[in-house]
JSON list of C-alpha atoms in Angstrom, two decimals:
[
{"chain": "A", "resi": 1, "resn": "UNK", "atom": "CA", "xyz": [14.85, 44.44, -4.11]},
{"chain": "A", "resi": 2, "resn": "UNK", "atom": "CA", "xyz": [18.10, 45.48, -5.98]},
{"chain": "A", "resi": 3, "resn": "UNK", "atom": "CA", "xyz": [19.53, 46.29, -2.73]},
{"chain": "A", "resi": 4, "resn": "UNK", "atom": "CA", "xyz": [18.89, 43.04, -1.27]},
{"chain": "A", "resi": 5, "resn": "UNK", "atom": "CA", "xyz": [20.35, 41.37, -4.49]},
{"chain": "A", "resi": 6, "resn": "UNK", "atom": "CA", "xyz": [23.99, 43.52, -3.82]},
{"chain": "A", "resi": 7, "resn": "UNK", "atom": "CA", "xyz": [23.50, 42.39, 0.29]},
{"chain": "A", "resi": 8, "resn": "UNK", "atom": "CA", "xyz": [23.02, 38.99, -0.96]},
{"chain": "A", "resi": 9, "resn": "UNK", "atom": "CA", "xyz": [25.99, 39.21, -3.36]},
{"chain": "A", "resi": 10, "resn": "UNK", "atom": "CA", "xyz": [28.15, 40.43, -0.79]},
{"chain": "A", "resi": 11, "resn": "UNK", "atom": "CA", "xyz": [27.56, 38.58, 2.00]},
{"chain": "A", "resi": 12, "resn": "UNK", "atom": "CA", "xyz": [28.57, 35.67, -0.94]},
{"chain": "A", "resi": 13, "resn": "UNK", "atom": "CA", "xyz": [31.80, 36.97, -1.33]},
{"chain": "A", "resi": 14, "resn": "UNK", "atom": "CA", "xyz": [32.72, 37.93, 2.32]},
{"chain": "A", "resi": 15, "resn": "UNK", "atom": "CA", "xyz": [31.65, 33.97, 2.64]},
{"chain": "A", "resi": 16, "resn": "UNK", "atom": "CA", "xyz": [33.96, 32.64, -0.42]},
{"chain": "A", "resi": 17, "resn": "UNK", "atom": "CA", "xyz": [37.01, 35.09, 0.63]},
{"chain": "A", "resi": 18, "resn": "UNK", "atom": "CA", "xyz": [37.12, 33.79, 4.15]},
{"chain": "A", "resi": 19, "resn": "UNK", "atom": "CA", "xyz": [37.02, 30.28, 2.79]},
{"chain": "A", "resi": 20, "resn": "UNK", "atom": "CA", "xyz": [39.76, 31.15, 0.25]},
{"chain": "A", "resi": 21, "resn": "UNK", "atom": "CA", "xyz": [41.66, 32.40, 3.37]},
{"chain": "A", "resi": 22, "resn": "UNK", "atom": "CA", "xyz": [40.88, 29.13, 5.05]},
{"chain": "A", "resi": 23, "resn": "UNK", "atom": "CA", "xyz": [42.39, 27.16, 2.00]},
{"chain": "A", "resi": 24, "resn": "UNK", "atom": "CA", "xyz": [45.57, 28.88, 1.94]},
{"chain": "A", "resi": 25, "resn": "UNK", "atom": "CA", "xyz": [46.39, 29.09, 5.46]},
{"chain": "A", "resi": 26, "resn": "UNK", "atom": "CA", "xyz": [45.95, 24.49, 5.36]},
{"chain": "A", "resi": 27, "resn": "UNK", "atom": "CA", "xyz": [48.50, 24.65, 2.74]},
{"chain": "A", "resi": 28, "resn": "UNK", "atom": "CA", "xyz": [52.14, 24.37, 4.51]},
{"chain": "A", "resi": 29, "resn": "UNK", "atom": "CA", "xyz": [54.23, 26.10, 2.06]},
{"chain": "A", "resi": 30, "resn": "UNK", "atom": "CA", "xyz": [51.89, 28.97, 1.73]},
{"chain": "A", "resi": 31, "resn": "UNK", "atom": "CA", "xyz": [52.54, 29.85, 5.57]},
{"chain": "A", "resi": 32, "resn": "UNK", "atom": "CA", "xyz": [55.76, 32.22, 6.59]},
{"chain": "A", "resi": 33, "resn": "UNK", "atom": "CA", "xyz": [59.07, 30.23, 7.29]},
{"chain": "A", "resi": 34, "resn": "UNK", "atom": "CA", "xyz": [59.50, 29.33, 10.61]},
{"chain": "A", "resi": 35, "resn": "UNK", "atom": "CA", "xyz": [62.53, 31.46, 12.18]},
{"chain": "A", "resi": 36, "resn": "UNK", "atom": "CA", "xyz": [64.44, 30.30, 15.80]},
{"chain": "A", "resi": 37, "resn": "UNK", "atom": "CA", "xyz": [63.72, 33.21, 17.90]},
{"chain": "A", "resi": 38, "resn": "UNK", "atom": "CA", "xyz": [67.48, 32.69, 19.55]},
{"chain": "A", "resi": 39, "resn": "UNK", "atom": "CA", "xyz": [68.79, 33.20, 16.06]},
{"chain": "A", "resi": 40, "resn": "UNK", "atom": "CA", "xyz": [70.55, 36.40, 17.08]},
{"chain": "A", "resi": 41, "resn": "UNK", "atom": "CA", "xyz": [70.19, 39.51, 14.48]},
{"chain": "A", "resi": 42, "resn": "UNK", "atom": "CA", "xyz": [70.47, 39.58, 10.92]},
{"chain": "A", "resi": 43, "resn": "UNK", "atom": "CA", "xyz": [68.39, 38.92, 7.53]},
{"chain": "A", "resi": 44, "resn": "UNK", "atom": "CA", "xyz": [64.82, 37.54, 7.93]},
{"chain": "A", "resi": 45, "resn": "UNK", "atom": "CA", "xyz": [64.83, 37.83, 12.04]},
{"chain": "A", "resi": 46, "resn": "UNK", "atom": "CA", "xyz": [61.78, 38.73, 14.15]},
{"chain": "A", "resi": 47, "resn": "UNK", "atom": "CA", "xyz": [63.29, 41.39, 15.04]},
{"chain": "A", "resi": 48, "resn": "UNK", "atom": "CA", "xyz": [63.67, 43.55, 11.09]},
{"chain": "A", "resi": 49, "resn": "UNK", "atom": "CA", "xyz": [60.17, 44.20, 9.99]},
{"chain": "A", "resi": 50, "resn": "UNK", "atom": "CA", "xyz": [61.94, 44.75, 6.41]},
{"chain": "A", "resi": 51, "resn": "UNK", "atom": "CA", "xyz": [63.16, 40.80, 6.15]},
{"chain": "A", "resi": 52, "resn": "UNK", "atom": "CA", "xyz": [60.65, 39.18, 8.70]},
{"chain": "A", "resi": 53, "resn": "UNK", "atom": "CA", "xyz": [59.30, 36.26, 7.34]},
{"chain": "A", "resi": 54, "resn": "UNK", "atom": "CA", "xyz": [55.87, 36.76, 5.82]},
{"chain": "A", "resi": 55, "resn": "UNK", "atom": "CA", "xyz": [53.23, 34.24, 4.54]},
{"chain": "A", "resi": 56, "resn": "UNK", "atom": "CA", "xyz": [53.12, 33.71, 0.59]},
{"chain": "A", "resi": 57, "resn": "UNK", "atom": "CA", "xyz": [50.12, 36.01, -0.25]},
{"chain": "A", "resi": 58, "resn": "UNK", "atom": "CA", "xyz": [51.87, 38.82, 2.34]},
{"chain": "A", "resi": 59, "resn": "UNK", "atom": "CA", "xyz": [54.90, 38.74, 0.47]},
{"chain": "A", "resi": 60, "resn": "UNK", "atom": "CA", "xyz": [53.53, 39.02, -2.98]},
{"chain": "A", "resi": 61, "resn": "UNK", "atom": "CA", "xyz": [51.14, 41.98, -2.06]},
{"chain": "A", "resi": 62, "resn": "UNK", "atom": "CA", "xyz": [54.19, 43.70, -1.25]},
{"chain": "A", "resi": 63, "resn": "UNK", "atom": "CA", "xyz": [54.78, 43.58, -5.28]},
{"chain": "A", "resi": 64, "resn": "UNK", "atom": "CA", "xyz": [53.65, 47.27, -6.74]},
{"chain": "A", "resi": 65, "resn": "UNK", "atom": "CA", "xyz": [50.01, 47.31, -8.25]},
{"chain": "A", "resi": 66, "resn": "UNK", "atom": "CA", "xyz": [48.97, 43.70, -6.56]},
{"chain": "A", "resi": 67, "resn": "UNK", "atom": "CA", "xyz": [46.87, 43.37, -3.85]},
{"chain": "A", "resi": 68, "resn": "UNK", "atom": "CA", "xyz": [45.49, 40.48, -1.64]},
{"chain": "A", "resi": 69, "resn": "UNK", "atom": "CA", "xyz": [43.33, 39.26, -3.89]},
{"chain": "A", "resi": 70, "resn": "UNK", "atom": "CA", "xyz": [45.35, 39.08, -7.34]},
{"chain": "A", "resi": 71, "resn": "UNK", "atom": "CA", "xyz": [48.07, 37.67, -4.80]},
{"chain": "A", "resi": 72, "resn": "UNK", "atom": "CA", "xyz": [45.31, 34.98, -3.98]},
{"chain": "A", "resi": 73, "resn": "UNK", "atom": "CA", "xyz": [44.66, 33.94, -7.80]},
{"chain": "A", "resi": 74, "resn": "UNK", "atom": "CA", "xyz": [48.01, 34.23, -9.00]},
{"chain": "A", "resi": 75, "resn": "UNK", "atom": "CA", "xyz": [48.27, 31.22, -5.73]},
{"chain": "A", "resi": 76, "resn": "UNK", "atom": "CA", "xyz": [45.75, 29.02, -6.95]},
{"chain": "A", "resi": 77, "resn": "UNK", "atom": "CA", "xyz": [46.71, 29.07, -10.89]},
{"chain": "A", "resi": 78, "resn": "UNK", "atom": "CA", "xyz": [50.89, 28.86, -10.69]},
{"chain": "A", "resi": 79, "resn": "UNK", "atom": "CA", "xyz": [51.03, 27.01, -7.20]},
{"chain": "A", "resi": 80, "resn": "UNK", "atom": "CA", "xyz": [54.15, 27.30, -4.86]},
{"chain": "A", "resi": 81, "resn": "UNK", "atom": "CA", "xyz": [56.16, 24.39, -6.31]},
{"chain": "A", "resi": 82, "resn": "UNK", "atom": "CA", "xyz": [58.42, 26.27, -8.50]},
{"chain": "A", "resi": 83, "resn": "UNK", "atom": "CA", "xyz": [60.48, 22.74, -9.33]},
{"chain": "A", "resi": 84, "resn": "UNK", "atom": "CA", "xyz": [58.07, 22.65, -12.03]},
{"chain": "A", "resi": 85, "resn": "UNK", "atom": "CA", "xyz": [58.83, 25.46, -13.64]},
{"chain": "A", "resi": 86, "resn": "UNK", "atom": "CA", "xyz": [63.25, 25.64, -13.63]},
{"chain": "A", "resi": 87, "resn": "UNK", "atom": "CA", "xyz": [63.56, 29.48, -14.23]},
{"chain": "A", "resi": 88, "resn": "UNK", "atom": "CA", "xyz": [61.31, 32.40, -14.24]},
{"chain": "A", "resi": 89, "resn": "UNK", "atom": "CA", "xyz": [61.35, 32.11, -18.22]},
{"chain": "A", "resi": 90, "resn": "UNK", "atom": "CA", "xyz": [59.59, 29.00, -17.60]},
{"chain": "A", "resi": 91, "resn": "UNK", "atom": "CA", "xyz": [56.85, 30.28, -15.92]},
{"chain": "A", "resi": 92, "resn": "UNK", "atom": "CA", "xyz": [56.29, 33.37, -17.94]},
{"chain": "A", "resi": 93, "resn": "UNK", "atom": "CA", "xyz": [56.28, 31.18, -21.25]},
{"chain": "A", "resi": 94, "resn": "UNK", "atom": "CA", "xyz": [53.74, 29.12, -19.73]},
{"chain": "A", "resi": 95, "resn": "UNK", "atom": "CA", "xyz": [51.77, 32.05, -18.79]},
{"chain": "A", "resi": 96, "resn": "UNK", "atom": "CA", "xyz": [51.67, 33.41, -22.76]},
{"chain": "A", "resi": 97, "resn": "UNK", "atom": "CA", "xyz": [53.72, 36.79, -21.67]},
{"chain": "A", "resi": 98, "resn": "UNK", "atom": "CA", "xyz": [56.62, 35.98, -23.69]},
{"chain": "A", "resi": 99, "resn": "UNK", "atom": "CA", "xyz": [56.98, 38.50, -26.65]},
{"chain": "A", "resi": 100, "resn": "UNK", "atom": "CA", "xyz": [56.44, 36.32, -29.87]},
{"chain": "A", "resi": 101, "resn": "UNK", "atom": "CA", "xyz": [58.30, 37.07, -33.24]},
{"chain": "A", "resi": 102, "resn": "UNK", "atom": "CA", "xyz": [56.97, 36.06, -36.38]},
{"chain": "A", "resi": 103, "resn": "UNK", "atom": "CA", "xyz": [59.16, 35.74, -39.42]},
{"chain": "A", "resi": 104, "resn": "UNK", "atom": "CA", "xyz": [58.26, 36.03, -42.93]},
{"chain": "A", "resi": 105, "resn": "UNK", "atom": "CA", "xyz": [60.83, 35.86, -45.36]},
{"chain": "A", "resi": 106, "resn": "UNK", "atom": "CA", "xyz": [63.70, 38.49, -44.36]},
{"chain": "A", "resi": 107, "resn": "UNK", "atom": "CA", "xyz": [61.22, 40.18, -42.13]},
{"chain": "A", "resi": 108, "resn": "UNK", "atom": "CA", "xyz": [60.24, 39.66, -39.23]},
{"chain": "A", "resi": 109, "resn": "UNK", "atom": "CA", "xyz": [57.24, 41.35, -36.61]},
{"chain": "A", "resi": 110, "resn": "UNK", "atom": "CA", "xyz": [56.20, 41.22, -32.98]},
{"chain": "A", "resi": 111, "resn": "UNK", "atom": "CA", "xyz": [53.00, 38.72, -32.79]},
{"chain": "A", "resi": 112, "resn": "UNK", "atom": "CA", "xyz": [50.58, 38.39, -29.82]},
{"chain": "A", "resi": 113, "resn": "UNK", "atom": "CA", "xyz": [51.45, 36.37, -26.84]},
{"chain": "A", "resi": 114, "resn": "UNK", "atom": "CA", "xyz": [49.26, 34.23, -27.25]},
{"chain": "A", "resi": 115, "resn": "UNK", "atom": "CA", "xyz": [45.76, 33.39, -25.10]},
{"chain": "A", "resi": 116, "resn": "UNK", "atom": "CA", "xyz": [47.83, 31.32, -21.54]},
{"chain": "A", "resi": 117, "resn": "UNK", "atom": "CA", "xyz": [45.92, 31.16, -18.20]},
{"chain": "A", "resi": 118, "resn": "UNK", "atom": "CA", "xyz": [42.90, 33.53, -18.74]},
{"chain": "A", "resi": 119, "resn": "UNK", "atom": "CA", "xyz": [42.55, 34.18, -14.99]},
{"chain": "A", "resi": 120, "resn": "UNK", "atom": "CA", "xyz": [46.15, 34.62, -14.38]},
{"chain": "A", "resi": 121, "resn": "UNK", "atom": "CA", "xyz": [46.55, 36.91, -17.50]},
{"chain": "A", "resi": 122, "resn": "UNK", "atom": "CA", "xyz": [43.44, 38.82, -15.90]},
{"chain": "A", "resi": 123, "resn": "UNK", "atom": "CA", "xyz": [44.72, 39.36, -12.66]},
{"chain": "A", "resi": 124, "resn": "UNK", "atom": "CA", "xyz": [48.50, 40.40, -13.86]},
{"chain": "A", "resi": 125, "resn": "UNK", "atom": "CA", "xyz": [46.99, 42.91, -16.07]},
{"chain": "A", "resi": 126, "resn": "UNK", "atom": "CA", "xyz": [45.29, 44.26, -13.36]},
{"chain": "A", "resi": 127, "resn": "UNK", "atom": "CA", "xyz": [48.26, 44.67, -11.50]},
{"chain": "A", "resi": 128, "resn": "UNK", "atom": "CA", "xyz": [49.95, 46.18, -14.47]},
{"chain": "A", "resi": 129, "resn": "UNK", "atom": "CA", "xyz": [47.37, 48.38, -14.78]},
{"chain": "A", "resi": 130, "resn": "UNK", "atom": "CA", "xyz": [47.52, 49.54, -11.02]},
{"chain": "A", "resi": 131, "resn": "UNK", "atom": "CA", "xyz": [51.10, 49.89, -11.26]},
{"chain": "A", "resi": 132, "resn": "UNK", "atom": "CA", "xyz": [51.30, 51.83, -13.88]},
{"chain": "A", "resi": 133, "resn": "UNK", "atom": "CA", "xyz": [49.66, 54.66, -11.70]},
{"chain": "A", "resi": 134, "resn": "UNK", "atom": "CA", "xyz": [52.65, 54.08, -9.14]},
{"chain": "A", "resi": 135, "resn": "UNK", "atom": "CA", "xyz": [55.62, 56.43, -8.68]},
{"chain": "A", "resi": 136, "resn": "UNK", "atom": "CA", "xyz": [57.89, 52.83, -8.25]},
{"chain": "A", "resi": 137, "resn": "UNK", "atom": "CA", "xyz": [60.05, 50.92, -10.79]},
{"chain": "A", "resi": 138, "resn": "UNK", "atom": "CA", "xyz": [57.16, 49.25, -12.48]},
{"chain": "A", "resi": 139, "resn": "UNK", "atom": "CA", "xyz": [55.36, 52.37, -13.07]},
{"chain": "A", "resi": 140, "resn": "UNK", "atom": "CA", "xyz": [58.62, 54.08, -14.73]},
{"chain": "A", "resi": 141, "resn": "UNK", "atom": "CA", "xyz": [59.06, 50.99, -16.81]},
{"chain": "A", "resi": 142, "resn": "UNK", "atom": "CA", "xyz": [55.26, 51.57, -17.75]},
{"chain": "A", "resi": 143, "resn": "UNK", "atom": "CA", "xyz": [55.97, 55.15, -18.68]},
{"chain": "A", "resi": 144, "resn": "UNK", "atom": "CA", "xyz": [58.95, 54.51, -20.77]},
{"chain": "A", "resi": 145, "resn": "UNK", "atom": "CA", "xyz": [57.76, 51.95, -22.98]},
{"chain": "A", "resi": 146, "resn": "UNK", "atom": "CA", "xyz": [54.46, 53.47, -23.28]},
{"chain": "A", "resi": 147, "resn": "UNK", "atom": "CA", "xyz": [55.89, 56.26, -25.52]},
{"chain": "A", "resi": 148, "resn": "UNK", "atom": "CA", "xyz": [57.70, 53.70, -27.65]},
{"chain": "A", "resi": 149, "resn": "UNK", "atom": "CA", "xyz": [55.31, 50.87, -28.23]},
{"chain": "A", "resi": 150, "resn": "UNK", "atom": "CA", "xyz": [52.18, 51.97, -26.82]},
{"chain": "A", "resi": 151, "resn": "UNK", "atom": "CA", "xyz": [49.89, 51.01, -23.79]},
{"chain": "A", "resi": 152, "resn": "UNK", "atom": "CA", "xyz": [48.95, 47.32, -24.65]},
{"chain": "A", "resi": 153, "resn": "UNK", "atom": "CA", "xyz": [52.79, 46.33, -24.99]},
{"chain": "A", "resi": 154, "resn": "UNK", "atom": "CA", "xyz": [53.71, 48.52, -22.40]},
{"chain": "A", "resi": 155, "resn": "UNK", "atom": "CA", "xyz": [51.13, 46.57, -20.23]},
{"chain": "A", "resi": 156, "resn": "UNK", "atom": "CA", "xyz": [52.18, 43.47, -21.13]},
{"chain": "A", "resi": 157, "resn": "UNK", "atom": "CA", "xyz": [56.23, 44.00, -20.32]},
{"chain": "A", "resi": 158, "resn": "UNK", "atom": "CA", "xyz": [55.13, 45.13, -17.01]},
{"chain": "A", "resi": 159, "resn": "UNK", "atom": "CA", "xyz": [52.69, 42.32, -16.43]},
{"chain": "A", "resi": 160, "resn": "UNK", "atom": "CA", "xyz": [55.72, 40.09, -17.52]},
{"chain": "A", "resi": 161, "resn": "UNK", "atom": "CA", "xyz": [58.16, 41.60, -15.14]},
{"chain": "A", "resi": 162, "resn": "UNK", "atom": "CA", "xyz": [55.51, 41.14, -12.19]},
{"chain": "A", "resi": 163, "resn": "UNK", "atom": "CA", "xyz": [55.06, 37.43, -13.24]},
{"chain": "A", "resi": 164, "resn": "UNK", "atom": "CA", "xyz": [59.23, 37.24, -13.13]},
{"chain": "A", "resi": 165, "resn": "UNK", "atom": "CA", "xyz": [59.35, 38.54, -9.17]},
{"chain": "A", "resi": 166, "resn": "UNK", "atom": "CA", "xyz": [56.53, 36.67, -8.23]},
{"chain": "A", "resi": 167, "resn": "UNK", "atom": "CA", "xyz": [58.82, 33.36, -9.82]},
{"chain": "A", "resi": 168, "resn": "UNK", "atom": "CA", "xyz": [61.85, 34.31, -7.37]},
{"chain": "A", "resi": 169, "resn": "UNK", "atom": "CA", "xyz": [59.62, 34.81, -4.25]},
{"chain": "A", "resi": 170, "resn": "UNK", "atom": "CA", "xyz": [57.81, 31.51, -4.57]},
{"chain": "A", "resi": 171, "resn": "UNK", "atom": "CA", "xyz": [61.21, 29.73, -5.63]},
{"chain": "A", "resi": 172, "resn": "UNK", "atom": "CA", "xyz": [62.62, 31.33, -2.29]},
{"chain": "A", "resi": 173, "resn": "UNK", "atom": "CA", "xyz": [60.29, 31.43, 0.82]},
{"chain": "A", "resi": 174, "resn": "UNK", "atom": "CA", "xyz": [62.77, 33.63, 2.45]},
{"chain": "A", "resi": 175, "resn": "UNK", "atom": "CA", "xyz": [62.52, 36.38, 0.15]},
{"chain": "A", "resi": 176, "resn": "UNK", "atom": "CA", "xyz": [61.31, 39.47, -0.04]},
{"chain": "A", "resi": 177, "resn": "UNK", "atom": "CA", "xyz": [60.31, 42.01, -2.87]},
{"chain": "A", "resi": 178, "resn": "UNK", "atom": "CA", "xyz": [62.07, 45.52, -2.53]},
{"chain": "A", "resi": 179, "resn": "UNK", "atom": "CA", "xyz": [61.36, 48.68, -5.14]},
{"chain": "A", "resi": 180, "resn": "UNK", "atom": "CA", "xyz": [64.05, 49.60, -7.04]},
{"chain": "A", "resi": 181, "resn": "UNK", "atom": "CA", "xyz": [62.56, 52.60, -7.28]},
{"chain": "A", "resi": 182, "resn": "UNK", "atom": "CA", "xyz": [61.69, 55.32, -10.01]},
{"chain": "A", "resi": 183, "resn": "UNK", "atom": "CA", "xyz": [64.91, 56.51, -10.44]},
{"chain": "A", "resi": 184, "resn": "UNK", "atom": "CA", "xyz": [66.42, 53.24, -11.37]},
{"chain": "A", "resi": 185, "resn": "UNK", "atom": "CA", "xyz": [67.17, 53.53, -14.88]},
{"chain": "A", "resi": 186, "resn": "UNK", "atom": "CA", "xyz": [68.21, 57.47, -14.35]},
{"chain": "A", "resi": 187, "resn": "UNK", "atom": "CA", "xyz": [70.91, 56.43, -11.79]},
{"chain": "A", "resi": 188, "resn": "UNK", "atom": "CA", "xyz": [72.30, 53.52, -14.50]},
{"chain": "A", "resi": 189, "resn": "UNK", "atom": "CA", "xyz": [72.86, 55.49, -17.66]},
{"chain": "A", "resi": 190, "resn": "UNK", "atom": "CA", "xyz": [75.90, 56.16, -19.08]},
{"chain": "A", "resi": 191, "resn": "UNK", "atom": "CA", "xyz": [76.81, 59.43, -19.56]},
{"chain": "A", "resi": 192, "resn": "UNK", "atom": "CA", "xyz": [79.77, 58.93, -21.28]},
{"chain": "A", "resi": 193, "resn": "UNK", "atom": "CA", "xyz": [77.64, 56.43, -23.66]},
{"chain": "A", "resi": 194, "resn": "UNK", "atom": "CA", "xyz": [74.79, 58.83, -24.25]},
{"chain": "A", "resi": 195, "resn": "UNK", "atom": "CA", "xyz": [76.68, 61.93, -24.83]},
{"chain": "A", "resi": 196, "resn": "UNK", "atom": "CA", "xyz": [78.45, 60.11, -27.63]},
{"chain": "A", "resi": 197, "resn": "UNK", "atom": "CA", "xyz": [75.56, 58.99, -29.32]},
{"chain": "A", "resi": 198, "resn": "UNK", "atom": "CA", "xyz": [73.87, 62.63, -28.90]},
{"chain": "A", "resi": 199, "resn": "UNK", "atom": "CA", "xyz": [76.83, 64.01, -30.57]},
{"chain": "A", "resi": 200, "resn": "UNK", "atom": "CA", "xyz": [76.15, 61.54, -33.37]},
{"chain": "A", "resi": 201, "resn": "UNK", "atom": "CA", "xyz": [72.31, 62.50, -33.99]},
{"chain": "A", "resi": 202, "resn": "UNK", "atom": "CA", "xyz": [74.01, 66.53, -33.89]},
{"chain": "A", "resi": 203, "resn": "UNK", "atom": "CA", "xyz": [76.49, 65.70, -36.75]},
{"chain": "A", "resi": 204, "resn": "UNK", "atom": "CA", "xyz": [74.34, 63.89, -38.44]},
{"chain": "A", "resi": 205, "resn": "UNK", "atom": "CA", "xyz": [72.12, 66.63, -39.29]},
{"chain": "A", "resi": 206, "resn": "UNK", "atom": "CA", "xyz": [75.04, 68.84, -39.74]},
{"chain": "A", "resi": 207, "resn": "UNK", "atom": "CA", "xyz": [75.78, 70.26, -36.35]},
{"chain": "A", "resi": 208, "resn": "UNK", "atom": "CA", "xyz": [79.98, 71.09, -36.01]},
{"chain": "A", "resi": 209, "resn": "UNK", "atom": "CA", "xyz": [80.20, 69.92, -31.77]},
{"chain": "A", "resi": 210, "resn": "UNK", "atom": "CA", "xyz": [82.50, 70.67, -29.53]},
{"chain": "A", "resi": 211, "resn": "UNK", "atom": "CA", "xyz": [82.44, 69.17, -26.05]},
{"chain": "A", "resi": 212, "resn": "UNK", "atom": "CA", "xyz": [83.50, 71.80, -22.94]},
{"chain": "A", "resi": 213, "resn": "UNK", "atom": "CA", "xyz": [83.28, 70.85, -19.42]},
{"chain": "A", "resi": 214, "resn": "UNK", "atom": "CA", "xyz": [80.63, 73.10, -17.27]},
{"chain": "A", "resi": 215, "resn": "UNK", "atom": "CA", "xyz": [82.47, 75.52, -15.13]},
{"chain": "A", "resi": 216, "resn": "UNK", "atom": "CA", "xyz": [82.14, 74.95, -11.56]},
{"chain": "A", "resi": 217, "resn": "UNK", "atom": "CA", "xyz": [79.60, 76.47, -9.60]},
{"chain": "A", "resi": 218, "resn": "UNK", "atom": "CA", "xyz": [80.77, 79.38, -7.17]}
]
């Protein structure tokens, strides 16, 4: 009996998935932009797989943590016309993923982001959790934040970053997602500024620091 129920639910799921694919395919703005085959090489040309035009779902699917199902939910809940959200910040605020500060006299503390759209926040939370496990920019962002802010706040921050990228991809049909890589933060460290900061910390602990350049390797 349980196997029959599982088979029936699986059949319904497949039918709904097929129907969702059909409905999204009927939306002109969700299709891949048309490129003139004779336009030559360059960004967006059919011969360049890195920039070749893709449908909205396929482009969102390229974001770390987002799959086809998540992309479909995002399209259903956000829509494709970003004119209603002039900037990525407007979309993030509408989704209730913007950090809030609660002021009480001279003291301030961070507050909850708010309820927002439960379907959108749910799928973004799943995407953030999936991206946190990857060796990507989002994965490294999560690992950096979780040490200082805890798991929940780190996931919300990653979900917010994902939604910002979603806005840019929806606002520009020709845009493609490119991962910045897990070494993005390390490559942007100002070594001199970091050195000065560490020296001040050591001096505050009562140490005398003398800087000498490392000898060149033979």
